[in-house]
Coordinates of C-alpha atoms and ligand atoms in Angstrom, one line a residue:
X1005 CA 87.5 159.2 131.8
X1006 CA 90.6 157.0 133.0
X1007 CA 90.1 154.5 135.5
X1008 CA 92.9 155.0 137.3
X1009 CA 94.9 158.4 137.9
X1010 CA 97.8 157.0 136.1
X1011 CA 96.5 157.0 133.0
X1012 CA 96.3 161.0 133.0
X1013 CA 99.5 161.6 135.1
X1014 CA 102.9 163.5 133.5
X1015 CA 105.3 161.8 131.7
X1016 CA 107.6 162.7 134.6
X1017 CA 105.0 161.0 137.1
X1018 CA 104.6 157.9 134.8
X1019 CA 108.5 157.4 134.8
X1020 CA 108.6 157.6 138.6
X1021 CA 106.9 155.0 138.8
X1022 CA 108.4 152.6 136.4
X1023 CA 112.0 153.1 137.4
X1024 CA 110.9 152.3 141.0
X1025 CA 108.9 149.1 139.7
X1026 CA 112.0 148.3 137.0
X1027 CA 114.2 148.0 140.1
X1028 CA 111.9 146.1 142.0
X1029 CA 111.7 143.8 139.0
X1030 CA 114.5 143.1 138.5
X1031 CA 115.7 142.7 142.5
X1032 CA 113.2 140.2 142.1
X1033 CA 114.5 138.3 139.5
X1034 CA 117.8 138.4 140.8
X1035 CA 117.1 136.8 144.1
X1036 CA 114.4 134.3 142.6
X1037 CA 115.1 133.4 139.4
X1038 CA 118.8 131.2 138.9
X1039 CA 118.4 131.8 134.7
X1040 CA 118.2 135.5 135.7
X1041 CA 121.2 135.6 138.4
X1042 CA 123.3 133.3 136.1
X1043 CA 122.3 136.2 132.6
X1044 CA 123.5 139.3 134.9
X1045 CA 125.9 137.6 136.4
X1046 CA 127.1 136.7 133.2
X1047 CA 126.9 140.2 132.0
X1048 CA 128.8 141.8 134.9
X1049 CA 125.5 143.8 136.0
X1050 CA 124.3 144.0 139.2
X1051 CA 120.4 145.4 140.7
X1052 CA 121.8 148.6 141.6
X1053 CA 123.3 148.7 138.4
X1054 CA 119.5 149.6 136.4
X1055 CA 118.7 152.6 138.5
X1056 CA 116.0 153.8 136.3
X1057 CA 114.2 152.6 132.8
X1058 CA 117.2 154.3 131.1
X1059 CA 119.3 151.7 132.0
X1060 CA 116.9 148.7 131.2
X1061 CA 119.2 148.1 128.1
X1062 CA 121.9 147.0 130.2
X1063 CA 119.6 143.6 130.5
X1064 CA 119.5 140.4 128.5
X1065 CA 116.2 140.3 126.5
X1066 CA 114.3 137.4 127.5
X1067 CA 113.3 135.0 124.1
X1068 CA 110.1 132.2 123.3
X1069 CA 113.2 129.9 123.4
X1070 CA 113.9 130.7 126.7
X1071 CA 110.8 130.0 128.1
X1072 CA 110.9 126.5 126.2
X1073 CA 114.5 125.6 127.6
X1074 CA 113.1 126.5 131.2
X1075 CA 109.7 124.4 131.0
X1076 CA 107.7 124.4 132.9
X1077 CA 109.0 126.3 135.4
X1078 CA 112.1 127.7 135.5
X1079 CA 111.7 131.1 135.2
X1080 CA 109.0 131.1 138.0
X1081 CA 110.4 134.0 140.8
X1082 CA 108.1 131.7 143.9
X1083 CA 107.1 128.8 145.5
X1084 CA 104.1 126.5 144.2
X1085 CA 102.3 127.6 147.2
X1086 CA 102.2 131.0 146.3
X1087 CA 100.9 130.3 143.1
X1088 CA 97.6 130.8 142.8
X1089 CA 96.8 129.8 138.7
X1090 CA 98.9 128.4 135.8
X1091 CA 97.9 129.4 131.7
X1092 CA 99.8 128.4 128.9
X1093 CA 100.6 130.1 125.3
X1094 CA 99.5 128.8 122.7
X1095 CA 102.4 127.5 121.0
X1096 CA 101.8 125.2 117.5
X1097 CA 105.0 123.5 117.9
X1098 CA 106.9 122.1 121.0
X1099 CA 106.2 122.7 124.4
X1100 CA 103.8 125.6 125.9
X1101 CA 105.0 128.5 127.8
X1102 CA 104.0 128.1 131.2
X1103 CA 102.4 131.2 133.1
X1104 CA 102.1 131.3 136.5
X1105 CA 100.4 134.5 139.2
X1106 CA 100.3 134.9 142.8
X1107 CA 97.0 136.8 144.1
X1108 CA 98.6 140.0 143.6
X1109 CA 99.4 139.4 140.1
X1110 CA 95.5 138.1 139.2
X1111 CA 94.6 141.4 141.0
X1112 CA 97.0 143.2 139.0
X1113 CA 95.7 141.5 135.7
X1114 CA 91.9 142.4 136.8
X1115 CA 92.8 145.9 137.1
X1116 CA 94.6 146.0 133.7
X1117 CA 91.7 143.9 132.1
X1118 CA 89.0 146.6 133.9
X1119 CA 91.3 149.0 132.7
X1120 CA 91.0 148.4 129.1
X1121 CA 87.1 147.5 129.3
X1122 CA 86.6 151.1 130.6
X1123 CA 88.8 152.8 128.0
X1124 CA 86.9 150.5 125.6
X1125 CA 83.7 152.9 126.6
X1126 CA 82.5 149.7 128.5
X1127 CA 80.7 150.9 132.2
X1128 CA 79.2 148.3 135.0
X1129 CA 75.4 148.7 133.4
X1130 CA 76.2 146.5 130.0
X1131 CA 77.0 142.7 129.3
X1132 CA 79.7 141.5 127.6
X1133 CA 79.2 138.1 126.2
X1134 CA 82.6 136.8 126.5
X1135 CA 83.2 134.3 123.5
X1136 CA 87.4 133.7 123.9
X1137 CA 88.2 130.2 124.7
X1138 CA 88.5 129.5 128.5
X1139 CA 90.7 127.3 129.5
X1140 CA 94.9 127.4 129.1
X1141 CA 94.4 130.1 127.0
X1142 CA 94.7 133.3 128.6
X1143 CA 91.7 134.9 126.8
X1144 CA 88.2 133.3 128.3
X1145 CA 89.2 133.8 132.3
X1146 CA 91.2 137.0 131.5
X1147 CA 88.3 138.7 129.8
X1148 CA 85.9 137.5 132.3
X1149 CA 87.8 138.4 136.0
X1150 CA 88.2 142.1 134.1
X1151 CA 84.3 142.4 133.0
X1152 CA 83.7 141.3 136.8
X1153 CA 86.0 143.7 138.1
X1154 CA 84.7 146.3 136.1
X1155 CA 81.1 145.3 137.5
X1156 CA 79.6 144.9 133.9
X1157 CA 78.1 141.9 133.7
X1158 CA 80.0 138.3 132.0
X1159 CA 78.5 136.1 129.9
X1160 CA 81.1 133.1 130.0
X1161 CA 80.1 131.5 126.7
X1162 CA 83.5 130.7 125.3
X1163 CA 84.7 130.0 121.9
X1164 CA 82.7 128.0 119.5
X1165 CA 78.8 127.3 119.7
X1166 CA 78.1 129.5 117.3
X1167 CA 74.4 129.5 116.9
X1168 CA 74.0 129.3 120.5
X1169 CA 76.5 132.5 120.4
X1170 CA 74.0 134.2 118.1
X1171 CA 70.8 133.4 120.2
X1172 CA 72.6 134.3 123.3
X1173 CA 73.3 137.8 121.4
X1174 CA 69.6 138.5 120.4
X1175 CA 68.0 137.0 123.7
X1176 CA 70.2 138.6 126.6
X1177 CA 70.7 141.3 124.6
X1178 CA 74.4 141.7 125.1
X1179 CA 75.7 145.0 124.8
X1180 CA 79.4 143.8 123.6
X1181 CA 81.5 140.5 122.4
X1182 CA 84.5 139.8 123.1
X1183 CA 86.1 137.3 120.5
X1184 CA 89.2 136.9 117.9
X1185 CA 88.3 139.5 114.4
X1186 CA 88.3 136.4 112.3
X1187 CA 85.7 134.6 114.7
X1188 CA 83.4 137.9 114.8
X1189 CA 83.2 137.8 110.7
X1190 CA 82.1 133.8 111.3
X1191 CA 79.4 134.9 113.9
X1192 CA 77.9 137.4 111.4
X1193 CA 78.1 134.7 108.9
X1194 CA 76.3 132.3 110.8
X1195 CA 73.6 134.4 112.0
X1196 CA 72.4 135.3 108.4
X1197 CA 72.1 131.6 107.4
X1198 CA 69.7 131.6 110.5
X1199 CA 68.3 134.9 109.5
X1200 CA 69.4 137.6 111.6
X1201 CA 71.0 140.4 111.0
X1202 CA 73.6 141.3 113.7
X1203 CA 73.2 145.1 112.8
X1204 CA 69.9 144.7 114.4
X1205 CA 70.8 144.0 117.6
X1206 CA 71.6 146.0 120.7
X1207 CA 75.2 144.5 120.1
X1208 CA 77.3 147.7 120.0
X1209 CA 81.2 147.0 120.2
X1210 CA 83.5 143.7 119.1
X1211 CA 86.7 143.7 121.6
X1212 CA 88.7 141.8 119.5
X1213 CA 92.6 140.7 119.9
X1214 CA 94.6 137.6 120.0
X1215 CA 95.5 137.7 116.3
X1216 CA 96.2 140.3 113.7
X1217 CA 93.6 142.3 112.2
X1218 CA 94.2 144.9 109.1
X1219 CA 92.2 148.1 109.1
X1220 CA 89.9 146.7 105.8
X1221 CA 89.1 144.0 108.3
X1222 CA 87.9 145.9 111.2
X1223 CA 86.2 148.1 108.8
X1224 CA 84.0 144.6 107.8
X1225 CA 84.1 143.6 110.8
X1226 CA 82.3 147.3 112.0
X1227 CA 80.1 147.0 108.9
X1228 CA 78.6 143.7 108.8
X1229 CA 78.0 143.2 112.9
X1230 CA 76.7 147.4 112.8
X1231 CA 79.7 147.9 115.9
X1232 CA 82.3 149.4 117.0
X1233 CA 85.6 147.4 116.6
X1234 CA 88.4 147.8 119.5
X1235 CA 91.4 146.4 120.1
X1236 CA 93.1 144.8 122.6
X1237 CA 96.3 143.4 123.3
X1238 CA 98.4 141.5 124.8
X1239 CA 100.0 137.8 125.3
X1240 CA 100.6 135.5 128.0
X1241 CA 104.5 135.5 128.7
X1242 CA 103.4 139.2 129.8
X1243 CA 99.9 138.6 131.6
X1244 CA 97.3 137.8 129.0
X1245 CA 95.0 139.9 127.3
X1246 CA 95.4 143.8 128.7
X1247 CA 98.8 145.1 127.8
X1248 CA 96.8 147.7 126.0
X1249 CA 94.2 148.9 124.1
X1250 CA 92.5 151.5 122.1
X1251 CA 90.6 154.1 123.9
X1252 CA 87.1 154.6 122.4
X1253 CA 87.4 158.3 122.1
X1254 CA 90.4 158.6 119.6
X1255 CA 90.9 154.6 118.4
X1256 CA 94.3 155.9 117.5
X1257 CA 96.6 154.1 118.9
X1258 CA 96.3 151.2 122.1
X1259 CA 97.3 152.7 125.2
X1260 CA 99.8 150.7 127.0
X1261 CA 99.4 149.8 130.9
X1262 CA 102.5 151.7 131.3
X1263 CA 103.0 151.5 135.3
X1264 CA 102.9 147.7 134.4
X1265 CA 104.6 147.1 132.2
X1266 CA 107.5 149.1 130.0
X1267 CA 107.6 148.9 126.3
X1268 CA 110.8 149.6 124.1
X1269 CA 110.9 149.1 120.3
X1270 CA 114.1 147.3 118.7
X1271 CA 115.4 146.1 115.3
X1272 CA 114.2 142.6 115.1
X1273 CA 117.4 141.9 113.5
X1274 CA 120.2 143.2 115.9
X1275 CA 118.0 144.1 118.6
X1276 CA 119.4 147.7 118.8
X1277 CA 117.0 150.3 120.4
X1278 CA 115.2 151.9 117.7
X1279 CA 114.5 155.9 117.7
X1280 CA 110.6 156.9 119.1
X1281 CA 108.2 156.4 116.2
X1282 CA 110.0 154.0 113.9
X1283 CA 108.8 150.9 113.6
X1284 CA 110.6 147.2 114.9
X1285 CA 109.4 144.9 117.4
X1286 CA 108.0 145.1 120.7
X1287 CA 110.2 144.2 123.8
X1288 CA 108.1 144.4 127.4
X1289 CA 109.5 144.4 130.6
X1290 CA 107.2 143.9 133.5
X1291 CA 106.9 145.9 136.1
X1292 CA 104.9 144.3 138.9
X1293 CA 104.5 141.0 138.4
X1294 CA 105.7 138.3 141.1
X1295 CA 105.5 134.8 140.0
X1296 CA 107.0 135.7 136.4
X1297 CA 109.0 138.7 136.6
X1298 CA 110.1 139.4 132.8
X1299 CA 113.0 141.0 131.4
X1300 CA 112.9 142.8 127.8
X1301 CA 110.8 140.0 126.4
X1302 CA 111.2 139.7 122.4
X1303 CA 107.0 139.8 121.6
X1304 CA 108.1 138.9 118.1
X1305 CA 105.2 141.6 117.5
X1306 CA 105.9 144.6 115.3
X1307 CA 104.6 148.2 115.8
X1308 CA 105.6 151.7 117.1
X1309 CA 105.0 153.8 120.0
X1310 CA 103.7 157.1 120.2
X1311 CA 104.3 159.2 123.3
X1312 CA 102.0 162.1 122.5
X1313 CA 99.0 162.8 125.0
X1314 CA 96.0 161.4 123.1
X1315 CA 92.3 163.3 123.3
X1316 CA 91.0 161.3 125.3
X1317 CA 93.3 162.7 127.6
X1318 CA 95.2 159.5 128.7
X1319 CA 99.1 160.0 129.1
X1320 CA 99.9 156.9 128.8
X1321 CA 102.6 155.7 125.6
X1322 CA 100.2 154.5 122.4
X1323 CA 101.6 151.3 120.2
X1324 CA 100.1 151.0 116.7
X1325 CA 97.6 148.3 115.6
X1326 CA 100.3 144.9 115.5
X1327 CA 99.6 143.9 111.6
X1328 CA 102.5 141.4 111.9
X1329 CA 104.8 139.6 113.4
X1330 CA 108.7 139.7 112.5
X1331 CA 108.4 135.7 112.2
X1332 CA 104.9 136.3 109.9
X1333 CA 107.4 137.4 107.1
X1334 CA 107.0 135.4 104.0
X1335 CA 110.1 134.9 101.6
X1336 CA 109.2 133.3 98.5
X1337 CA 111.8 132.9 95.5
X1338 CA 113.7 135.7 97.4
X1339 CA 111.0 138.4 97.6
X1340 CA 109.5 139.4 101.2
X1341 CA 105.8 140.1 101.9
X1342 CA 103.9 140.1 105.1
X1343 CA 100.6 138.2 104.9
X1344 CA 98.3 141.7 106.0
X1345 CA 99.5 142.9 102.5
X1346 CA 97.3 140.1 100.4
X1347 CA 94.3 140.8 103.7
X1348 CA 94.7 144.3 102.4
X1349 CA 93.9 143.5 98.5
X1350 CA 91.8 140.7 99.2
X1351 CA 89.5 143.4 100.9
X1352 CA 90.1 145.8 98.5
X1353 CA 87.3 143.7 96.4
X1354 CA 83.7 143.6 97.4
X1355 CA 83.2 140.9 95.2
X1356 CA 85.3 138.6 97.2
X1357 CA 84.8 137.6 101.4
X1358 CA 87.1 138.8 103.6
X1359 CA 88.6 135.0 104.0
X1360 CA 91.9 134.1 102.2
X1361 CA 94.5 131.4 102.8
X1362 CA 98.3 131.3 101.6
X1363 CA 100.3 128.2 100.6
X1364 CA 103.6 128.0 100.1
X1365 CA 105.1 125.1 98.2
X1366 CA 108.5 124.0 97.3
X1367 CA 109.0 122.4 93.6
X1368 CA 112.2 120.9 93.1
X1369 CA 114.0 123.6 93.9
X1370 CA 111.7 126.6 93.6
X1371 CA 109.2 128.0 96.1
X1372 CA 105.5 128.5 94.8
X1373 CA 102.9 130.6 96.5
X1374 CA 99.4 130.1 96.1
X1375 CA 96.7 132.2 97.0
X1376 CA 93.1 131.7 97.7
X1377 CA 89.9 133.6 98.2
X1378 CA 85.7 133.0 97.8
X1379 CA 83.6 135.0 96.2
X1380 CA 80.6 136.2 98.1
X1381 CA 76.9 134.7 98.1
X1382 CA 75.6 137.7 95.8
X1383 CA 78.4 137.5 93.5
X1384 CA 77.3 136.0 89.5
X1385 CA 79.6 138.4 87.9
X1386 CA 82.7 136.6 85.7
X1387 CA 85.0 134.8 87.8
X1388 CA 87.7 135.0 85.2
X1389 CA 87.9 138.3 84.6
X1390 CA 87.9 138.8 88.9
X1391 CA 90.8 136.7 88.8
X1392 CA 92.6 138.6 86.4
X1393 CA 91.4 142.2 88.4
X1394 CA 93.0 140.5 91.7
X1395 CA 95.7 139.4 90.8
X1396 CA 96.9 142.5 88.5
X1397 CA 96.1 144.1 92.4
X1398 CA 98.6 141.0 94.0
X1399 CA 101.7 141.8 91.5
X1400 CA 101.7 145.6 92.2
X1401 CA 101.4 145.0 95.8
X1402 CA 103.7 142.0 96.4
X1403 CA 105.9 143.0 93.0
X1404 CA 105.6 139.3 91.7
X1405 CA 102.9 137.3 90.4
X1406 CA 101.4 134.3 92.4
X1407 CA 101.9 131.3 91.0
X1408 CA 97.9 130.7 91.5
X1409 CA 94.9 132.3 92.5
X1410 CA 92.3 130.0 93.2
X1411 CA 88.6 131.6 93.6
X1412 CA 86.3 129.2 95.6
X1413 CA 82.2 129.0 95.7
X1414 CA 81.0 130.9 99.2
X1415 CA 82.1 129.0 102.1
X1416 CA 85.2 127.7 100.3
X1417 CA 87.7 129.0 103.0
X1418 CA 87.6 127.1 106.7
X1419 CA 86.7 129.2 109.5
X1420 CA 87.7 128.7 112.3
X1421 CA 85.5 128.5 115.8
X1422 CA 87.7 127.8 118.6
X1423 CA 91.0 129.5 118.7
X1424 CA 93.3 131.7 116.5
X1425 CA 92.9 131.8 113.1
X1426 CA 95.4 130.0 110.7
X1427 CA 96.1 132.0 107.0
X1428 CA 99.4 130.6 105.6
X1429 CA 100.4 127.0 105.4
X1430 CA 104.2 126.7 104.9
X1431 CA 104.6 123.3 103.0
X1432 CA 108.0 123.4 102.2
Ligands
DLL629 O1 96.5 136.1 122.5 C1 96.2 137.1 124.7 C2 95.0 137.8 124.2 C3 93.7 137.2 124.4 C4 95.0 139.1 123.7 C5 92.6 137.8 124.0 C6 93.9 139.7 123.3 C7 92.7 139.1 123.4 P1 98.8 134.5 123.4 O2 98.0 133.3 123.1 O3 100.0 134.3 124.3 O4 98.0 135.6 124.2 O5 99.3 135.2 122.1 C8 100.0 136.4 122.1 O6 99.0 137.0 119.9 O7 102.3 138.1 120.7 C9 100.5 138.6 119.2 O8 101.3 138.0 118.2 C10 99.1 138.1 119.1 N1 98.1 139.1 119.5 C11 97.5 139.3 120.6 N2 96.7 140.3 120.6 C12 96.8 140.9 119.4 C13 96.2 142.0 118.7 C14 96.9 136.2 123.7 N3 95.3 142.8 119.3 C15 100.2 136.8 120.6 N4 96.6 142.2 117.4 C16 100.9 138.2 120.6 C17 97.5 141.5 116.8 C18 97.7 140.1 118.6 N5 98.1 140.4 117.4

């Protein structure tokens, strides 16, 4: 059942709504933001140009880089006093986006977050242990204000604490984690070196986002905790976690919070609109935010979108799992891969864990890649002739051979606890 009506209105409904929000949107940016005025001014268009969401292409897309040129906050559409909290995205390099919301938008980012817990199959009677990092990050206190809102119960445990995380699980009997894919795997690590089995517990569902997760890996991830794996999505530019997610129903798909914000899929390359179902990168516009209005923001995220009404009945556009991100791509001595293709043979072998790491070298003047894996605790087969086995696997899939392939004893591969994972190391 959809939490709110919108989800199971008409298409014709839906897109009401959004054209009157996209030219509320962008009204506000006009008046508020000077980077805005200045684009459109720029560009000739006017508010009462972008009538409805068929128009949003008339717009400048909105770029990371932008948001770096205007720190802290430049792109910010009110007054300090009307801000209520600041995040910031989790750049590697450089500065951090800055995120700011009023009360309205932390009311609208509840809803959305309540939103997706109840799609999720996730009700006010069970207890979501909530293990993102709080902090900047927009996962620990968006996760939480949404279980609140929801009226389930929060346990704020945060990232890292891993044991405690485990004994947490099994004492207070938590019906559902919320953590990063790569940091659920960890958890069911470590709670077999202290001798419980996840699959034992009333734990029933992982709601995991904030990196990229293959469909091998959710199936381990399902497998080795005994869950459910869901998805969520979403990034900070645009609100935080709760742009969308898969319904429990159908998993087929994340619905997007469509009367909040409007998705469009482009060419990462010339930013041309591409036609419904092909696949290119996401571009979000909000549609209600106040503090940071955003116009056709560049996610850098690639996927597809599928209007068809789902079974559960929701209305609302679908995007497909993101796998990758147009900057993930990997070029190496001129061929292309994207690193969920070596997830995907790395998984493809029980013998192995479901860690890996990529390095990319430069030698004089050529690039080398080097790949590494573990091989599980039960595992006293040949090592040798693994090797050969995965890496026959690697040149079909990537069409070139890997200049190594470095098999490591159990625990070879870091995990990470706190924070996103981190899979290929670009040394050139
Ligand atoms: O990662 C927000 C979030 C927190 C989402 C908790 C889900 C759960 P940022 O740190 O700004 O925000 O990073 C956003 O992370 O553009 C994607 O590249 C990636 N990402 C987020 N969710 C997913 C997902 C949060 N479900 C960036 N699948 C996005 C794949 C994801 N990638």
């Amino acid at each position: 059942m959809a939490y709110k009506d919108i989800e199971t209105a008409s298409r014709t409904e839906i897109r009401e709504l959004q054209n009157e929000r996209l030219r509320e949107t962008v009204q506000n940016a006009y008046e508020n933001v000077d980077y805005y005025r200045e684009r459109l001014d720029e560009l000739g268009v006017t508010p009462e140009d972008i009538e409805t969401v068929d128009d949003i292409t008339e717009l400048p897309f909105t770029t990371k880089e932008d948001f770096r040129d205007e720190y802290p906050d430049g792109l910010f559409a009110v007054d300090r006093e009307e801000i209520l909290r600041l995040h910031a995205s989790s750049g590697t390099t450089g500065k951090p986006k800055i995120v700011s919301y009023t009360e309205n938008d932390l009311e609208v980012w509840n809803e959305v977050v309540a939103r997706c817990l109840d799609a999720a199959g996730i009700g006010p009677e069970d207890t979501v242990q909530n293990a993102y990092g709080y902090g900047l990050f927009t996962g620990g206190l968006g996760l939480h204000y949404g279980v609140e809102e929801l009226g389930a119960t929060v346990i704020p445990i945060g990232g890292g604490q891993t044991q405690r995380q485990v004994e947490m699980l099994e004492d207070l009997e938590s019906d559902v984690i919320s953590c990063t894919p790569s940091y659920a795997l960890y958890l069911a690590e470590t709670a077999r070196e202290m001798g419980i089995d996840l699959k034992d517990l009333p734990l029933r569902a992982v709601i995991f986002g904030a990196e990229p997760c293959t469909e091998p890996m959710r199936a381990e991830i399902e497998q080795r905790l005994g869950v459910k794996g869901i998805d969520i999505y979403g990034l900070s530019e645009i609100i935080g976690p709760g742009v969308s997610i898969e319904c429990v129903e159908a998993q087929d798909g994340l619905h997007i919070h469509e009367d909040r914000f409007y998705p469009e899929i482009v060419d990462p390359e010339t930013g041309e609109p591409l036609p419904e179902g092909e696949e290119g990168e996401l571009v979000l516009t909000t549609l209600s935010k106040e503090a940071l209005p955003v116009l056709r923001y560049r996610t850098g995220d690639l996927t597809t979108l599928n209007y068809e009404k789902c079974e559960c009945g929701r209305t609302t556009v679908r995007m497909d799992n993101v796998t990758g991100r147009a900057d993930d791509l990997v070029i190496v001595r001129g061929v292309n891969f994207y690193p969920s293709e070596v997830e995907d043979v790395v998984l493809e072998f029980d013998e192995v864990a479901p860690h890996y790491r990529i390095d990319l070298y430069r030698e004089g003047n050529l690039d080398t890649l080097e790949i590494t894996t573990e091989v599980v605790e039960e595992f006293d087969g040949d090592r040798e002739d693994l090797r050969s086995r995965i890496l026959t696997r690697l040149e079909n899939v990537l069409s070139f051979t890997p200049d190594q392939l470095a098999i490591e004893d159990p625990g070879g591969i870091e995990r990470t606890e706190v924070g996103k994972v981190k899979r290929v190391y670009d040394h050139r």
